[in-house]
PDB file of C-alpha atoms in Angstrom:
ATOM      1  CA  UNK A   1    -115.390 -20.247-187.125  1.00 63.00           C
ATOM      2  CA  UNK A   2    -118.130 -22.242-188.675  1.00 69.00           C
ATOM      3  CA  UNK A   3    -121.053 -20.078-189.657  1.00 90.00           C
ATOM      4  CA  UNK A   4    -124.218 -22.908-189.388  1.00 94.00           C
ATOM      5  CA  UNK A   5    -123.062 -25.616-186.833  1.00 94.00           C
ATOM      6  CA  UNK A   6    -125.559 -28.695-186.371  1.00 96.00           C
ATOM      7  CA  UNK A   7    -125.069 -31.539-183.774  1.00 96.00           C
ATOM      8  CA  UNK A   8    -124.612 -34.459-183.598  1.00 96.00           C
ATOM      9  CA  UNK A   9    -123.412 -34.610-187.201  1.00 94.00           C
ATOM     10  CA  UNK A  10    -124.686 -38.799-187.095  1.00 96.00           C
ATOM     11  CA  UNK A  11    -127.657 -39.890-184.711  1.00 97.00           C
ATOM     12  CA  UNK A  12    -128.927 -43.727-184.921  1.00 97.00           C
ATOM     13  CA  UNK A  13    -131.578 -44.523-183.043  1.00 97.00           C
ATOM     14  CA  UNK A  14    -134.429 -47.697-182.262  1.00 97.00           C
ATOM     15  CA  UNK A  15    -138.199 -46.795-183.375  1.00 97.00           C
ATOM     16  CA  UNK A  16    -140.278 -44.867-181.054  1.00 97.00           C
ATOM     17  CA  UNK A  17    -137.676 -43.077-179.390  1.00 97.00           C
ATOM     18  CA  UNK A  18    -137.639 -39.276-179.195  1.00 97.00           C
ATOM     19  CA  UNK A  19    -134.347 -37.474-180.238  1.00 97.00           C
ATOM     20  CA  UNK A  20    -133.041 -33.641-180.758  1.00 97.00           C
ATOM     21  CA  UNK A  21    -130.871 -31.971-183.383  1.00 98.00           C
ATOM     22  CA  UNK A  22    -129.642 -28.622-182.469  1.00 97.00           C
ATOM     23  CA  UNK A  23    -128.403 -25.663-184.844  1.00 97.00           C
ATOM     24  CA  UNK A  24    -126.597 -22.433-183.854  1.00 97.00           C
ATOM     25  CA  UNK A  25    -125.628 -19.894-186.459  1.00 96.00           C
ATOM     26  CA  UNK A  26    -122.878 -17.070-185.824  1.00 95.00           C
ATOM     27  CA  UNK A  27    -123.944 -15.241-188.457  1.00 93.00           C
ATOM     28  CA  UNK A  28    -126.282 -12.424-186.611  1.00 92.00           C
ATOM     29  CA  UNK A  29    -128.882 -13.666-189.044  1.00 92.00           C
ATOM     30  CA  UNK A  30    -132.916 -12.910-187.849  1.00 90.00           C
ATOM     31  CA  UNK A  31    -134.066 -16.130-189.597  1.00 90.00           C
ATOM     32  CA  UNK A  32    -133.525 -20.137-189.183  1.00 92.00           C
ATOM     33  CA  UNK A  33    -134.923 -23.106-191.233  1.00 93.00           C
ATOM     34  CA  UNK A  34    -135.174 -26.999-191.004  1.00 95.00           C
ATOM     35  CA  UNK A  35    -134.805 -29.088-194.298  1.00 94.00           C
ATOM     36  CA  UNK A  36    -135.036 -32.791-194.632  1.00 95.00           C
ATOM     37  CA  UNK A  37    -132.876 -34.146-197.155  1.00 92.00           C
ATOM     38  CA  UNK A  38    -134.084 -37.728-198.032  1.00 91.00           C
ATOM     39  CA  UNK A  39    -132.718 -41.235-199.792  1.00 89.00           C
ATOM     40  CA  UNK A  40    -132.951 -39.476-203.208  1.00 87.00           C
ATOM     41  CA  UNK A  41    -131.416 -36.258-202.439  1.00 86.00           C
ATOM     42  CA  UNK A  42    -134.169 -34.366-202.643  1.00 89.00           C
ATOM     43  CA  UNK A  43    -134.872 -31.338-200.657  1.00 90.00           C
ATOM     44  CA  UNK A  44    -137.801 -29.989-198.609  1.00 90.00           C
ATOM     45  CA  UNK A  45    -138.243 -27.402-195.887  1.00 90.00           C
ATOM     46  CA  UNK A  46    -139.882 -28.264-192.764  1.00 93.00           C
ATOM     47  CA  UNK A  47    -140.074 -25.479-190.600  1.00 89.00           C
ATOM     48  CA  UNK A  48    -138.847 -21.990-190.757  1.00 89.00           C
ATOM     49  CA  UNK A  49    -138.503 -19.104-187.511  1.00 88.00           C
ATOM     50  CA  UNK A  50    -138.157 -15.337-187.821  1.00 86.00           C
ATOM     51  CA  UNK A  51    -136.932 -14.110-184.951  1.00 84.00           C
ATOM     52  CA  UNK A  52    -138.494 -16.760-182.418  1.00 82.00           C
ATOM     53  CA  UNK A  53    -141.471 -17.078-184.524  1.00 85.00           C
ATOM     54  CA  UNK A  54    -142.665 -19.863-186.679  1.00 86.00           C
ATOM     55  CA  UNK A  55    -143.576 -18.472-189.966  1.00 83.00           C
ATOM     56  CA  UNK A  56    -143.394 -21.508-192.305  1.00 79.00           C
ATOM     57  CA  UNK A  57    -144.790 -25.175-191.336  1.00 81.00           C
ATOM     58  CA  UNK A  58    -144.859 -27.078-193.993  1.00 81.00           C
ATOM     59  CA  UNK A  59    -147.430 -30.091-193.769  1.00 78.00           C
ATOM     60  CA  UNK A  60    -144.739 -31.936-190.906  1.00 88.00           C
ATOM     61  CA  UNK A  61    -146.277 -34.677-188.790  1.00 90.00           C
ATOM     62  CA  UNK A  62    -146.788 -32.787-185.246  1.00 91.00           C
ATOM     63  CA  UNK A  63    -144.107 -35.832-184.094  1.00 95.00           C
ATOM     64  CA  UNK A  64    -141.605 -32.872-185.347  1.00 95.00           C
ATOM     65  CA  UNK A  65    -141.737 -29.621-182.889  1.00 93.00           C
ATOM     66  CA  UNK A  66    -138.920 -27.445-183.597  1.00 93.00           C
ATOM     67  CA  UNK A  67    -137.944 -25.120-180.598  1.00 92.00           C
ATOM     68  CA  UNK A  68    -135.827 -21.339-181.131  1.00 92.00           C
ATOM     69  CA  UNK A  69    -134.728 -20.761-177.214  1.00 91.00           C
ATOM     70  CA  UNK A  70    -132.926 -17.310-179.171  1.00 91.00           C
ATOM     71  CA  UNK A  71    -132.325 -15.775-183.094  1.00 90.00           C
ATOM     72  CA  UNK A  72    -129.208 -17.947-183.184  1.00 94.00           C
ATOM     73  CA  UNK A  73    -130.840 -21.590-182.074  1.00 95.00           C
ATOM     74  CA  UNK A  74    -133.228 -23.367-184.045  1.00 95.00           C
ATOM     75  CA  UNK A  75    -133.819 -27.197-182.459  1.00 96.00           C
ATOM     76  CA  UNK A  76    -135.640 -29.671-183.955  1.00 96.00           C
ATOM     77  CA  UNK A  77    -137.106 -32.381-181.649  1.00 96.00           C
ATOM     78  CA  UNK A  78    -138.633 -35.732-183.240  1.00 96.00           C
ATOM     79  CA  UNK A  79    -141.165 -37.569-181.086  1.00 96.00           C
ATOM     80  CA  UNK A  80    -141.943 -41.372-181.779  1.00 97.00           C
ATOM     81  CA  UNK A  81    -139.100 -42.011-184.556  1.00 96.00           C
ATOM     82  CA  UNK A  82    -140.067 -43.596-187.399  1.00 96.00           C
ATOM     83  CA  UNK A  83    -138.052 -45.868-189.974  1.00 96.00           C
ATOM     84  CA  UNK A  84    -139.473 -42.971-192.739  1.00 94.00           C
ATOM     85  CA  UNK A  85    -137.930 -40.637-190.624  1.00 96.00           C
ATOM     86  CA  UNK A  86    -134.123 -41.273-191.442  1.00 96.00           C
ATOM     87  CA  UNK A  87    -132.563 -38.865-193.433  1.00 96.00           C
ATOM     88  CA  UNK A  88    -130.237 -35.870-193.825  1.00 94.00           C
ATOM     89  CA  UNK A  89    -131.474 -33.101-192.008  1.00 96.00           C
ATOM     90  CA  UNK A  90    -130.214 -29.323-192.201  1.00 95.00           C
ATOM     91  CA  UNK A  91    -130.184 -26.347-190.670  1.00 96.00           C
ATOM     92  CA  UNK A  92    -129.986 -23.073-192.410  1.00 93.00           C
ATOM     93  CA  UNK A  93    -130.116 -19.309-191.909  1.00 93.00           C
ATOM     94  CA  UNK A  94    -130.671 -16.310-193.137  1.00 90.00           C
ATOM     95  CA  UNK A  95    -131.012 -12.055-193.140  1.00 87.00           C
ATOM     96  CA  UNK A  96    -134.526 -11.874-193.341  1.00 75.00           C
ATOM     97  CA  UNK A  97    -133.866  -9.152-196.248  1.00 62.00           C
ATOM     98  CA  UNK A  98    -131.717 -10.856-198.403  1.00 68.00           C
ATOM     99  CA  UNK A  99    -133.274 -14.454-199.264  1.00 70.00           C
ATOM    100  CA  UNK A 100    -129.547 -16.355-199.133  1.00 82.00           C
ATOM    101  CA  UNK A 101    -129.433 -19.128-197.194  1.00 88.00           C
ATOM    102  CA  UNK A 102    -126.558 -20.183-195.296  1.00 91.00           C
ATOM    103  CA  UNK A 103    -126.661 -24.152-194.549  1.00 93.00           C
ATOM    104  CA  UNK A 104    -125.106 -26.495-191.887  1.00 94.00           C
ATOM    105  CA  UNK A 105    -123.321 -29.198-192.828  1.00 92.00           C
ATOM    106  CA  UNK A 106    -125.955 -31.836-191.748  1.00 94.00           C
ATOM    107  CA  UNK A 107    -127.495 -34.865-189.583  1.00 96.00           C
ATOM    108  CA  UNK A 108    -127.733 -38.195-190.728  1.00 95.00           C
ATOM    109  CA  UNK A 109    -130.461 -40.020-188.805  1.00 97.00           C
ATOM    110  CA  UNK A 110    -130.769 -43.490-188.986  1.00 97.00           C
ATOM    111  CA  UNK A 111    -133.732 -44.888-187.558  1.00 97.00           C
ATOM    112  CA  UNK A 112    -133.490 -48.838-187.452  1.00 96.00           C
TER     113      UNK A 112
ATOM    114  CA  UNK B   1    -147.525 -23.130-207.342  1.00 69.00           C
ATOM    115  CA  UNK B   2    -143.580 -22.715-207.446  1.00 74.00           C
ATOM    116  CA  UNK B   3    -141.382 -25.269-209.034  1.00 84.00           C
ATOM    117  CA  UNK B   4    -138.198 -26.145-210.477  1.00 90.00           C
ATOM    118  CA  UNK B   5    -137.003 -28.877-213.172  1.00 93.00           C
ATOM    119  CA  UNK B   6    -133.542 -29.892-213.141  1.00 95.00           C
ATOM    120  CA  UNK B   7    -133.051 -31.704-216.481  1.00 91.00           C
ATOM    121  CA  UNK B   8    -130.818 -35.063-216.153  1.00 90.00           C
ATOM    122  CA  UNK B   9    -130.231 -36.601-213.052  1.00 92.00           C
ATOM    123  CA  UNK B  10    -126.644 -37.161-213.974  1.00 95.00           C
ATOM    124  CA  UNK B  11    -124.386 -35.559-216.116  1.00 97.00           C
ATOM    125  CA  UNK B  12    -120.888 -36.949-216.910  1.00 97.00           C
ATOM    126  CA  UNK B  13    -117.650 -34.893-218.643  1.00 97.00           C
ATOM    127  CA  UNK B  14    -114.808 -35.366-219.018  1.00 97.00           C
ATOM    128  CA  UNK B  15    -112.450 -32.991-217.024  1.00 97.00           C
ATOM    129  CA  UNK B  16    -111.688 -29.806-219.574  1.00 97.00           C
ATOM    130  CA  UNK B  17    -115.306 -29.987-220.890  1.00 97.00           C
ATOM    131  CA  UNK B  18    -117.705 -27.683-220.751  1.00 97.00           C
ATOM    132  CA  UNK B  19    -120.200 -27.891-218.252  1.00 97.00           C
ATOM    133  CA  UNK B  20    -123.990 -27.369-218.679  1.00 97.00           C
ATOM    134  CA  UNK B  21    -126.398 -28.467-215.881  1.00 98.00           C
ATOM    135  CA  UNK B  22    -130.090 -27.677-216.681  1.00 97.00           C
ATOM    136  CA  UNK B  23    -132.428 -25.370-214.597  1.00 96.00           C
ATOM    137  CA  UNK B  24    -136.517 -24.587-215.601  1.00 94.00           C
ATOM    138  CA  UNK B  25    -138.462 -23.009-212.943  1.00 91.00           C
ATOM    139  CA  UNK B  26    -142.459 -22.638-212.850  1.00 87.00           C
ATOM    140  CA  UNK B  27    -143.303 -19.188-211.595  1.00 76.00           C
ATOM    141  CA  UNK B  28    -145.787 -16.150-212.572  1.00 70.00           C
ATOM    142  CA  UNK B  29    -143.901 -13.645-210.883  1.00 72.00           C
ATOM    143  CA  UNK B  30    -139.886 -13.102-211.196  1.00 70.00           C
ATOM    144  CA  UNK B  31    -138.176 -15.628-208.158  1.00 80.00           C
ATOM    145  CA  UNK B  32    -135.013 -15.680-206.891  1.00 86.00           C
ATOM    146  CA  UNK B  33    -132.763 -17.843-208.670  1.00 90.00           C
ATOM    147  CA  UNK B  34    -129.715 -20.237-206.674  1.00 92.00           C
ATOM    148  CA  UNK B  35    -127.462 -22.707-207.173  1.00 96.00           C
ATOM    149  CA  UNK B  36    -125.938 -24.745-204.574  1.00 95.00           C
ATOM    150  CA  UNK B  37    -123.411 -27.231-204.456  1.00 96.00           C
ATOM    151  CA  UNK B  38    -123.367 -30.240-202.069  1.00 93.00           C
ATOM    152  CA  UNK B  39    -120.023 -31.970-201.999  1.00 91.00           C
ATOM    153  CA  UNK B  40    -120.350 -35.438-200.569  1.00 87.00           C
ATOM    154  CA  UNK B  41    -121.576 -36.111-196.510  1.00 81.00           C
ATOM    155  CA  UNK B  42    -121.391 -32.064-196.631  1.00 85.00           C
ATOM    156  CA  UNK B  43    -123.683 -29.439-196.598  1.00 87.00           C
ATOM    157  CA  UNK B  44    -124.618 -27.198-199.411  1.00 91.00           C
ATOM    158  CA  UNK B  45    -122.474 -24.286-200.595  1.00 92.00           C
ATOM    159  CA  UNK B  46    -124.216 -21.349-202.454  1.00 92.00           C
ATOM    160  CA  UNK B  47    -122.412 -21.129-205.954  1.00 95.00           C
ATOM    161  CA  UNK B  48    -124.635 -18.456-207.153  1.00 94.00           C
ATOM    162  CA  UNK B  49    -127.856 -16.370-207.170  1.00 90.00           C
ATOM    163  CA  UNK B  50    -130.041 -14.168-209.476  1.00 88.00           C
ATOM    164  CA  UNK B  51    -131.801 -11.429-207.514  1.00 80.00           C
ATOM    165  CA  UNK B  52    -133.041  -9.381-210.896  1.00 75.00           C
ATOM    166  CA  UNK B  53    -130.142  -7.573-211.366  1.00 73.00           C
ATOM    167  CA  UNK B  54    -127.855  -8.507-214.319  1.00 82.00           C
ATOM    168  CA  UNK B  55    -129.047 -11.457-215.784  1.00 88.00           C
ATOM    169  CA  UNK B  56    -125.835 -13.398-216.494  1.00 93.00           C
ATOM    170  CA  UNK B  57    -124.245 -14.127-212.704  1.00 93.00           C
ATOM    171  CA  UNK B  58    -120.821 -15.027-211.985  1.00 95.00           C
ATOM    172  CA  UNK B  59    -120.618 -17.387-209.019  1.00 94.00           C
ATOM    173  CA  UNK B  60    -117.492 -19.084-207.181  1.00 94.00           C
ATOM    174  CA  UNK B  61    -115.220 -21.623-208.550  1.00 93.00           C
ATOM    175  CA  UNK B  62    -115.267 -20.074-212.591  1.00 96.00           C
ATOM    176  CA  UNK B  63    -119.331 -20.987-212.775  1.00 97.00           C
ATOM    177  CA  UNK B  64    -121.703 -18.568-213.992  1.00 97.00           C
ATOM    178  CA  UNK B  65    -125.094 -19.002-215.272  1.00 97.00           C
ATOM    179  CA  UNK B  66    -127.994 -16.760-217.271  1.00 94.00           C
ATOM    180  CA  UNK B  67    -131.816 -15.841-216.600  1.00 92.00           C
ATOM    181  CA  UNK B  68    -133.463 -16.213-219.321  1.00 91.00           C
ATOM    182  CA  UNK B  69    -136.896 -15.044-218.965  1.00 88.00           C
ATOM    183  CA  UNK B  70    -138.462 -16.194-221.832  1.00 88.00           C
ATOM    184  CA  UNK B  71    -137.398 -19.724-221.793  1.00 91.00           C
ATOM    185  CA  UNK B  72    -138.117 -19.459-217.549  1.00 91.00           C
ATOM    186  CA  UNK B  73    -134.301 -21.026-217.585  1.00 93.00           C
ATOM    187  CA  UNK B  74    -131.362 -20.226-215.114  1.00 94.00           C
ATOM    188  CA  UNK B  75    -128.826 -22.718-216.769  1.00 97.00           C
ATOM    189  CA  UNK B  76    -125.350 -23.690-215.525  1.00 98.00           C
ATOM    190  CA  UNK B  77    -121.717 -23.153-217.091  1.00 98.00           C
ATOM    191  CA  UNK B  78    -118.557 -23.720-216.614  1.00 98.00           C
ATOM    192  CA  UNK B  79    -116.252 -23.316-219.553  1.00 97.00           C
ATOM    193  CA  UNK B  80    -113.737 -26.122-218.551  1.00 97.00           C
ATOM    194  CA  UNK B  81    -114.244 -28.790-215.734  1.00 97.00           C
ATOM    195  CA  UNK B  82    -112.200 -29.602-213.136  1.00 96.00           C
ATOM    196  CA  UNK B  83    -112.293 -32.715-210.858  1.00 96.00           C
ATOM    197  CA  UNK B  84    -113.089 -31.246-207.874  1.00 95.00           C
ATOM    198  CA  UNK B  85    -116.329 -30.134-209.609  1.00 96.00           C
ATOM    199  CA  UNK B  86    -118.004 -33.551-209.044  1.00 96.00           C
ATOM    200  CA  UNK B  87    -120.500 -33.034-206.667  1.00 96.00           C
ATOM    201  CA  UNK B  88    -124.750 -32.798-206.367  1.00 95.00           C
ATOM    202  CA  UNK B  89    -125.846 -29.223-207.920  1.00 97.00           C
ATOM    203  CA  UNK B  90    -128.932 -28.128-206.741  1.00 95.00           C
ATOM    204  CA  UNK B  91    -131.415 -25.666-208.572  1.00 95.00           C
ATOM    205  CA  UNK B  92    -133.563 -23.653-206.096  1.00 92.00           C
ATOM    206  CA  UNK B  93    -136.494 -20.517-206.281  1.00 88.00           C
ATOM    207  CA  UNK B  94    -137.352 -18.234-203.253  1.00 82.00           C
ATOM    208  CA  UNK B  95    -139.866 -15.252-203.764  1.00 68.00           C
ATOM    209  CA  UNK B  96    -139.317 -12.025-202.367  1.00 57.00           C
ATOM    210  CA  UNK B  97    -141.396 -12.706-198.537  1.00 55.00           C
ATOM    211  CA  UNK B  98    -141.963 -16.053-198.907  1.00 52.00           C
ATOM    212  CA  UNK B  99    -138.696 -17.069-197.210  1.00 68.00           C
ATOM    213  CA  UNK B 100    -138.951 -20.533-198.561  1.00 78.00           C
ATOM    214  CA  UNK B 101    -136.639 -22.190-201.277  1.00 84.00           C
ATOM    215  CA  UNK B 102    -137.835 -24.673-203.264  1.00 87.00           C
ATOM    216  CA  UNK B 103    -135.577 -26.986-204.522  1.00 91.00           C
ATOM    217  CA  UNK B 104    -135.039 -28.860-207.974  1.00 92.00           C
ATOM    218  CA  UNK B 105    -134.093 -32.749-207.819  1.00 92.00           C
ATOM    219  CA  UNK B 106    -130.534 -32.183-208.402  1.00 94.00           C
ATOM    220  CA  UNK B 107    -127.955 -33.026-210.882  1.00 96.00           C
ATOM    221  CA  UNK B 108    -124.571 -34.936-209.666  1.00 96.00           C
ATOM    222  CA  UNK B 109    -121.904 -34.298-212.178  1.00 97.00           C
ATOM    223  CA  UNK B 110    -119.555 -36.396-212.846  1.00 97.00           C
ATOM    224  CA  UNK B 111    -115.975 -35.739-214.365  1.00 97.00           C
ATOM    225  CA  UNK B 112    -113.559 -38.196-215.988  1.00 96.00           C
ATOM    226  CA  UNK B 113    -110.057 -37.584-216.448  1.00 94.00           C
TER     227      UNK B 113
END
């Protein structure tokens, strides 16, 4: 069974549209993240929820709102695409008490 | 503020060479240490992780690698590559709380036969 699960796994999409990614972790873990992965491989959080709560925001245009229905669900939604906006995004998770991260395999979006 | 320096952007071996992938962090209290491993159009794979314990950590797949507090280094080893080790290797901090990772640039290795 796959631990992190993300879909879709590729989303292309016109400017100014509004899309979702959605995450679900098996793992029982209390805590869910968003990174965005970009053109140069570099990696940055976004957005990170402790059990329903948002605890980390880091400086993400308020086009991003990223919704935990439950502990295993973390969905990001992206108002108003932009071209800057395609990249590899993941979803992680982890026990709040042990600082690994667990990460899903990805979404490429391509915003043309 | 937290930060971490992956030295070389690319590293190429050839396959039954020793490995060595660079890791300097920026911190005034002791982090978390990681590496992870992205494979290509996959996500990333924890290889291994100092949590202040021993300071040389074994990880999966024959690589270890050593805190070295004085030189604020968490290199990466492997004694003898393989060619399944090509991939993106990612150097990342996380303080105790803080719940955030902070990720270096990332090396890709590349092995030769």
């Amino acid at each position: 069974d796959t631990a992190v699960s993300q879909t879709p796994k590729y989303l292309v999409t016109q400017m100014g549209n509004d899309k979702s990614i959605k995450c679900e972790q098996n793992l029982g873990h209390d805590t869910m993240y968003w990174y965005k992965q970009d053109s140069k491989k570099f990696l940055k959080i976004m957005f990170s929820y402790n059990n329903k709560e948002l605890i980390i925001n880091e400086t993400v245009p308020n086009r991003f709102s990223p919704k935990s229905p439950d502990k295993a669900h973390l969905n990001l939604h992206i108002n108003s695409l932009e071209l800057g906006d395609s990249a590899v995004y993941f979803c992680a998770s982890s026990q709040s008490d042990t600082d690994t991260q667990y990460f899903g395999p990805g979404t490429r979006l391509t915003v043309l | 503020a937290q930060s971490v320096t992956q030295l070389g952007s690319h590293v190429s071996v050839s396959e039954g060479a020793l490995v060595l992938l660079r890791c300097n962090y920026s911190s005034s209290v002791p982090p978390y240490l990681f590496w992870y491993v992205q494979y290509p159009n996959q996500g990333l794979q924890l290889l291994l992780k100092y949590t202040s314990a021993a300071t040389l950590v074994k990880g999966i797949n024959g690589f270890e690698a050593e805190f070295k507090k004085s030189e604020t280094s968490f290199h990466l080893t492997k004694p003898s590559a393989h060619m399944s080790d090509a991939a993106e290797y990612f150097c990342a901090v996380s303080f105790t709380g803080f719940q955030k990772l902070v990720f270096g640039t990332g090396t890709r290795l590349l092995v030769s036969p």
